[in-house]
Amino acid sequence: MSSPNETIRAFSSKSRPFAVSSRNDLNLPTLRQFFDPSSPWVLVHEGSLMGYFDFVPRYLRVGPWTVFAPIFISIVIAKLIYWMPHQQSFHLNDDEILSTHPMEYSAFWIYNLMAFVWMKIVLFSTLRKRGPGVVLTYTVQSWIMLIIRHGLSALAPFLPNKHFLLWVNELLRFPALATASITFFYW
């Protein structure tokens, strides 16, 4: 019988990064502890999931939240909800729509169509090789938002004015740009 430390070391190989036998092996906090601002904000001991994040300095991995972190996050979420565009804000009058989608068969339209097809192929091959769990990652969620945005931008010239998908396309503009920028500059 092996000790718990040997078990964790055995599972820390790059070939099976998340192969643990139970939730208790990771010592995950309870849901109440997770949202308690006075408790540490790490999910695993010392903020190192099986040694993968040991290269990050300890002070960036471990520590309680400041009092201002939940307040800041709440204010940002409230501002985003308050400033969320409404469907009516994209219309100038009954015949015109305020939209920036490319004209059909233009170079930008072809770019959106090709990016949509290529990104879907990459996503499906990733799902086939790695499984559906990759959809839970920030990077793949950002990728999916970009796929949707490119697809809707390619479809937009063929939709009637005031169509719901035109509003969704505009609604995704900022989140797609923000997540793609964060993924590009920080990953």
PDB file of C-alpha atoms in Angstrom:
ATOM      1  CA  MET A   1       0.000   0.000   0.000  1.00  0.00           C
ATOM      2  CA  SER A   2       1.431   3.371  -0.981  1.00  0.00           C
ATOM      3  CA  SER A   3       1.319   6.513   1.109  1.00  0.00           C
ATOM      4  CA  PRO A   4      -0.829   9.504   0.064  1.00  0.00           C
ATOM      5  CA  ASN A   5       2.297  11.444  -0.958  1.00  0.00           C
ATOM      6  CA  GLU A   6       3.410   8.633  -3.267  1.00  0.00           C
ATOM      7  CA  THR A   7      -0.069   8.519  -4.779  1.00  0.00           C
ATOM      8  CA  ILE A   8      -0.030  12.245  -5.487  1.00  0.00           C
ATOM      9  CA  ARG A   9       3.481  12.008  -6.981  1.00  0.00           C
ATOM     10  CA  ALA A  10       2.351   9.130  -9.195  1.00  0.00           C
ATOM     11  CA  PHE A  11      -0.528  11.206 -10.512  1.00  0.00           C
ATOM     12  CA  SER A  12       1.569  14.317 -11.078  1.00  0.00           C
ATOM     13  CA  SER A  13       3.028  13.046 -14.334  1.00  0.00           C
ATOM     14  CA  LYS A  14       2.194  15.098 -17.396  1.00  0.00           C
ATOM     15  CA  SER A  15       0.397  12.159 -19.019  1.00  0.00           C
ATOM     16  CA  ARG A  16      -2.400  12.117 -16.406  1.00  0.00           C
ATOM     17  CA  PRO A  17      -2.579  15.606 -14.877  1.00  0.00           C
ATOM     18  CA  PHE A  18      -6.038  15.307 -13.297  1.00  0.00           C
ATOM     19  CA  ALA A  19      -6.137  11.621 -12.435  1.00  0.00           C
ATOM     20  CA  VAL A  20      -6.921  11.613  -8.736  1.00  0.00           C
ATOM     21  CA  SER A  21      -8.889   8.952  -6.957  1.00  0.00           C
ATOM     22  CA  SER A  22     -11.271  11.221  -5.051  1.00  0.00           C
ATOM     23  CA  ARG A  23     -12.159  14.808  -4.180  1.00  0.00           C
ATOM     24  CA  ASN A  24     -10.455  14.383  -0.796  1.00  0.00           C
ATOM     25  CA  ASP A  25      -7.076  13.793  -2.459  1.00  0.00           C
ATOM     26  CA  LEU A  26      -7.043  17.439  -3.493  1.00  0.00           C
ATOM     27  CA  ASN A  27      -8.274  18.774  -0.112  1.00  0.00           C
ATOM     28  CA  LEU A  28     -10.748  21.098  -1.825  1.00  0.00           C
ATOM     29  CA  PRO A  29     -12.567  23.656   0.330  1.00  0.00           C
ATOM     30  CA  THR A  30     -16.279  23.511   0.949  1.00  0.00           C
ATOM     31  CA  LEU A  31     -18.540  25.838  -0.999  1.00  0.00           C
ATOM     32  CA  ARG A  32     -18.938  28.043   2.075  1.00  0.00           C
ATOM     33  CA  GLN A  33     -15.154  28.313   2.522  1.00  0.00           C
ATOM     34  CA  PHE A  34     -14.734  29.109  -1.161  1.00  0.00           C
ATOM     35  CA  PHE A  35     -16.918  32.231  -0.908  1.00  0.00           C
ATOM     36  CA  ASP A  36     -15.671  33.327   2.526  1.00  0.00           C
ATOM     37  CA  PRO A  37     -13.458  36.396   1.914  1.00  0.00           C
ATOM     38  CA  SER A  38     -11.530  35.824   5.156  1.00  0.00           C
ATOM     39  CA  SER A  39     -10.371  32.359   4.103  1.00  0.00           C
ATOM     40  CA  PRO A  40      -7.506  31.644   1.711  1.00  0.00           C
ATOM     41  CA  TRP A  41      -8.514  31.879  -1.939  1.00  0.00           C
ATOM     42  CA  VAL A  42      -6.590  28.824  -3.086  1.00  0.00           C
ATOM     43  CA  LEU A  43      -8.374  25.610  -4.033  1.00  0.00           C
ATOM     44  CA  VAL A  44      -5.562  23.260  -3.066  1.00  0.00           C
ATOM     45  CA  HIS A  45      -2.862  23.283  -0.400  1.00  0.00           C
ATOM     46  CA  GLU A  46      -0.268  25.990  -1.073  1.00  0.00           C
ATOM     47  CA  GLY A  47      -1.997  26.760  -4.380  1.00  0.00           C
ATOM     48  CA  SER A  48      -0.128  24.012  -6.171  1.00  0.00           C
ATOM     49  CA  LEU A  49      -2.260  21.496  -8.023  1.00  0.00           C
ATOM     50  CA  MET A  50      -0.022  18.402  -7.921  1.00  0.00           C
ATOM     51  CA  GLY A  51       3.084  20.576  -8.294  1.00  0.00           C
ATOM     52  CA  TYR A  52       2.069  22.231 -11.576  1.00  0.00           C
ATOM     53  CA  PHE A  53       2.090  25.759 -10.160  1.00  0.00           C
ATOM     54  CA  ASP A  54       5.165  25.615  -7.949  1.00  0.00           C
ATOM     55  CA  PHE A  55       6.944  27.972 -10.358  1.00  0.00           C
ATOM     56  CA  VAL A  56       4.542  30.771  -9.319  1.00  0.00           C
ATOM     57  CA  PRO A  57       5.762  32.644  -6.220  1.00  0.00           C
ATOM     58  CA  ARG A  58       3.955  31.600  -3.033  1.00  0.00           C
ATOM     59  CA  TYR A  59       2.634  35.099  -2.302  1.00  0.00           C
ATOM     60  CA  LEU A  60       0.744  35.014  -5.620  1.00  0.00           C
ATOM     61  CA  ARG A  61      -0.705  31.542  -4.937  1.00  0.00           C
ATOM     62  CA  VAL A  62      -1.666  31.744  -1.255  1.00  0.00           C
ATOM     63  CA  GLY A  63      -3.306  34.407   0.823  1.00  0.00           C
ATOM     64  CA  PRO A  64      -6.669  35.694   2.017  1.00  0.00           C
ATOM     65  CA  TRP A  65      -8.652  38.077  -0.157  1.00  0.00           C
ATOM     66  CA  THR A  66      -8.502  41.714   0.704  1.00  0.00           C
ATOM     67  CA  VAL A  67     -11.767  43.311   1.780  1.00  0.00           C
ATOM     68  CA  PHE A  68     -11.869  45.216  -1.500  1.00  0.00           C
ATOM     69  CA  ALA A  69     -11.683  42.199  -3.853  1.00  0.00           C
ATOM     70  CA  PRO A  70     -15.327  41.053  -3.497  1.00  0.00           C
ATOM     71  CA  ILE A  71     -16.490  44.677  -3.535  1.00  0.00           C
ATOM     72  CA  PHE A  72     -14.529  45.378  -6.725  1.00  0.00           C
ATOM     73  CA  ILE A  73     -15.818  42.222  -8.434  1.00  0.00           C
ATOM     74  CA  SER A  74     -19.405  43.070  -7.444  1.00  0.00           C
ATOM     75  CA  ILE A  75     -19.090  46.626  -8.781  1.00  0.00           C
ATOM     76  CA  VAL A  76     -17.652  45.412 -12.097  1.00  0.00           C
ATOM     77  CA  ILE A  77     -20.465  42.883 -12.527  1.00  0.00           C
ATOM     78  CA  ALA A  78     -23.095  45.498 -11.620  1.00  0.00           C
ATOM     79  CA  LYS A  79     -21.613  47.973 -14.125  1.00  0.00           C
ATOM     80  CA  LEU A  80     -21.567  45.367 -16.896  1.00  0.00           C
ATOM     81  CA  ILE A  81     -25.211  44.505 -16.237  1.00  0.00           C
ATOM     82  CA  TYR A  82     -26.211  48.183 -16.055  1.00  0.00           C
ATOM     83  CA  TRP A  83     -24.349  49.067 -19.276  1.00  0.00           C
ATOM     84  CA  MET A  84     -25.416  45.938 -21.146  1.00  0.00           C
ATOM     85  CA  PRO A  85     -26.752  47.001 -24.528  1.00  0.00           C
ATOM     86  CA  HIS A  86     -30.439  46.496 -25.111  1.00  0.00           C
ATOM     87  CA  GLN A  87     -31.845  45.336 -28.409  1.00  0.00           C
ATOM     88  CA  GLN A  88     -33.422  48.737 -29.066  1.00  0.00           C
ATOM     89  CA  SER A  89     -30.048  50.496 -28.806  1.00  0.00           C
ATOM     90  CA  PHE A  90     -28.908  48.973 -32.107  1.00  0.00           C
ATOM     91  CA  HIS A  91     -31.703  50.549 -34.154  1.00  0.00           C
ATOM     92  CA  LEU A  92     -31.737  54.053 -35.574  1.00  0.00           C
ATOM     93  CA  ASN A  93     -35.313  53.796 -36.864  1.00  0.00           C
ATOM     94  CA  ASP A  94     -37.572  51.106 -38.280  1.00  0.00           C
ATOM     95  CA  ASP A  95     -35.629  50.713 -41.535  1.00  0.00           C
ATOM     96  CA  GLU A  96     -32.048  51.159 -40.383  1.00  0.00           C
ATOM     97  CA  ILE A  97     -29.942  49.186 -37.976  1.00  0.00           C
ATOM     98  CA  LEU A  98     -26.771  50.343 -36.265  1.00  0.00           C
ATOM     99  CA  SER A  99     -24.459  47.472 -37.150  1.00  0.00           C
ATOM    100  CA  THR A 100     -20.874  46.986 -38.179  1.00  0.00           C
ATOM    101  CA  HIS A 101     -21.105  43.590 -39.824  1.00  0.00           C
ATOM    102  CA  PRO A 102     -19.318  43.216 -43.172  1.00  0.00           C
ATOM    103  CA  MET A 103     -21.174  43.252 -46.469  1.00  0.00           C
ATOM    104  CA  GLU A 104     -21.817  39.843 -48.008  1.00  0.00           C
ATOM    105  CA  TYR A 105     -18.972  38.351 -50.064  1.00  0.00           C
ATOM    106  CA  SER A 106     -16.544  41.145 -49.111  1.00  0.00           C
ATOM    107  CA  ALA A 107     -13.004  40.405 -47.915  1.00  0.00           C
ATOM    108  CA  PHE A 108     -14.036  40.841 -44.262  1.00  0.00           C
ATOM    109  CA  TRP A 109     -17.034  38.567 -44.771  1.00  0.00           C
ATOM    110  CA  ILE A 110     -14.756  35.875 -46.255  1.00  0.00           C
ATOM    111  CA  TYR A 111     -12.365  36.340 -43.324  1.00  0.00           C
ATOM    112  CA  ASN A 112     -15.203  35.807 -40.826  1.00  0.00           C
ATOM    113  CA  LEU A 113     -16.458  32.733 -42.679  1.00  0.00           C
ATOM    114  CA  MET A 114     -12.982  31.167 -42.957  1.00  0.00           C
ATOM    115  CA  ALA A 115     -12.152  31.949 -39.312  1.00  0.00           C
ATOM    116  CA  PHE A 116     -15.467  30.414 -38.226  1.00  0.00           C
ATOM    117  CA  VAL A 117     -14.857  27.187 -40.176  1.00  0.00           C
ATOM    118  CA  TRP A 118     -11.190  26.856 -39.149  1.00  0.00           C
ATOM    119  CA  MET A 119     -11.883  27.573 -35.475  1.00  0.00           C
ATOM    120  CA  LYS A 120     -14.723  25.009 -35.425  1.00  0.00           C
ATOM    121  CA  ILE A 121     -12.397  22.378 -36.911  1.00  0.00           C
ATOM    122  CA  VAL A 122      -9.784  23.117 -34.240  1.00  0.00           C
ATOM    123  CA  LEU A 123     -12.417  22.996 -31.487  1.00  0.00           C
ATOM    124  CA  PHE A 124     -13.894  19.689 -32.682  1.00  0.00           C
ATOM    125  CA  SER A 125     -10.469  18.070 -33.038  1.00  0.00           C
ATOM    126  CA  THR A 126      -9.576  19.253 -29.522  1.00  0.00           C
ATOM    127  CA  LEU A 127     -12.839  17.876 -28.151  1.00  0.00           C
ATOM    128  CA  ARG A 128     -12.236  14.566 -29.907  1.00  0.00           C
ATOM    129  CA  LYS A 129      -8.661  14.244 -28.585  1.00  0.00           C
ATOM    130  CA  ARG A 130      -9.051  15.722 -25.080  1.00  0.00           C
ATOM    131  CA  GLY A 131     -12.728  15.212 -24.266  1.00  0.00           C
ATOM    132  CA  PRO A 132     -15.500  17.617 -23.288  1.00  0.00           C
ATOM    133  CA  GLY A 133     -13.716  18.714 -20.094  1.00  0.00           C
ATOM    134  CA  VAL A 134     -11.662  21.254 -22.058  1.00  0.00           C
ATOM    135  CA  VAL A 135     -14.816  23.349 -22.455  1.00  0.00           C
ATOM    136  CA  LEU A 136     -14.512  24.231 -18.763  1.00  0.00           C
ATOM    137  CA  THR A 137     -11.247  26.101 -19.350  1.00  0.00           C
ATOM    138  CA  TYR A 138     -11.114  29.867 -19.790  1.00  0.00           C
ATOM    139  CA  THR A 139      -9.150  29.632 -23.035  1.00  0.00           C
ATOM    140  CA  VAL A 140     -11.606  27.285 -24.736  1.00  0.00           C
ATOM    141  CA  GLN A 141     -14.576  29.345 -23.555  1.00  0.00           C
ATOM    142  CA  SER A 142     -12.899  32.382 -25.101  1.00  0.00           C
ATOM    143  CA  TRP A 143     -12.333  30.365 -28.283  1.00  0.00           C
ATOM    144  CA  ILE A 144     -16.023  29.358 -28.391  1.00  0.00           C
ATOM    145  CA  MET A 145     -17.102  32.997 -28.006  1.00  0.00           C
ATOM    146  CA  LEU A 146     -14.877  33.928 -30.946  1.00  0.00           C
ATOM    147  CA  ILE A 147     -16.333  31.080 -33.017  1.00  0.00           C
ATOM    148  CA  ILE A 148     -19.865  32.286 -32.311  1.00  0.00           C
ATOM    149  CA  ARG A 149     -18.925  35.877 -33.071  1.00  0.00           C
ATOM    150  CA  HIS A 150     -17.248  34.993 -36.390  1.00  0.00           C
ATOM    151  CA  GLY A 151     -20.178  32.775 -37.350  1.00  0.00           C
ATOM    152  CA  LEU A 152     -22.751  35.444 -36.557  1.00  0.00           C
ATOM    153  CA  SER A 153     -20.702  38.091 -38.371  1.00  0.00           C
ATOM    154  CA  ALA A 154     -20.643  35.883 -41.476  1.00  0.00           C
ATOM    155  CA  LEU A 155     -24.387  35.239 -41.151  1.00  0.00           C
ATOM    156  CA  ALA A 156     -25.333  38.865 -40.360  1.00  0.00           C
ATOM    157  CA  PRO A 157     -25.632  40.226 -43.941  1.00  0.00           C
ATOM    158  CA  PHE A 158     -28.281  37.609 -44.680  1.00  0.00           C
ATOM    159  CA  LEU A 159     -30.431  38.330 -41.619  1.00  0.00           C
ATOM    160  CA  PRO A 160     -33.339  40.781 -41.665  1.00  0.00           C
ATOM    161  CA  ASN A 161     -33.126  44.015 -39.705  1.00  0.00           C
ATOM    162  CA  LYS A 162     -33.885  43.728 -35.987  1.00  0.00           C
ATOM    163  CA  HIS A 163     -33.125  40.025 -35.986  1.00  0.00           C
ATOM    164  CA  PHE A 164     -32.302  38.606 -32.554  1.00  0.00           C
ATOM    165  CA  LEU A 165     -28.946  37.169 -33.743  1.00  0.00           C
ATOM    166  CA  LEU A 166     -27.735  40.650 -34.732  1.00  0.00           C
ATOM    167  CA  TRP A 167     -28.275  41.739 -31.140  1.00  0.00           C
ATOM    168  CA  VAL A 168     -26.458  38.635 -29.833  1.00  0.00           C
ATOM    169  CA  ASN A 169     -23.584  39.387 -32.219  1.00  0.00           C
ATOM    170  CA  GLU A 170     -23.233  42.920 -30.857  1.00  0.00           C
ATOM    171  CA  LEU A 171     -23.671  41.707 -27.288  1.00  0.00           C
ATOM    172  CA  LEU A 172     -20.720  39.317 -27.720  1.00  0.00           C
ATOM    173  CA  ARG A 173     -18.419  42.007 -29.131  1.00  0.00           C
ATOM    174  CA  PHE A 174     -16.860  43.115 -25.825  1.00  0.00           C
ATOM    175  CA  PRO A 175     -16.653  39.711 -24.072  1.00  0.00           C
ATOM    176  CA  ALA A 176     -15.078  38.121 -27.155  1.00  0.00           C
ATOM    177  CA  LEU A 177     -12.545  40.948 -27.480  1.00  0.00           C
ATOM    178  CA  ALA A 178     -11.745  40.977 -23.756  1.00  0.00           C
ATOM    179  CA  THR A 179     -11.302  37.221 -23.368  1.00  0.00           C
ATOM    180  CA  ALA A 180      -9.262  36.919 -26.566  1.00  0.00           C
ATOM    181  CA  SER A 181      -7.013  39.813 -25.500  1.00  0.00           C
ATOM    182  CA  ILE A 182      -6.483  38.373 -22.031  1.00  0.00           C
ATOM    183  CA  THR A 183      -5.718  34.949 -23.458  1.00  0.00           C
ATOM    184  CA  PHE A 184      -3.271  36.383 -26.003  1.00  0.00           C
ATOM    185  CA  PHE A 185      -1.426  38.817 -23.731  1.00  0.00           C
ATOM    186  CA  TYR A 186      -1.345  36.825 -20.476  1.00  0.00           C
ATOM    187  CA  TRP A 187      -1.227  33.202 -21.549  1.00  0.00           C
TER     188      TRP A 187
END
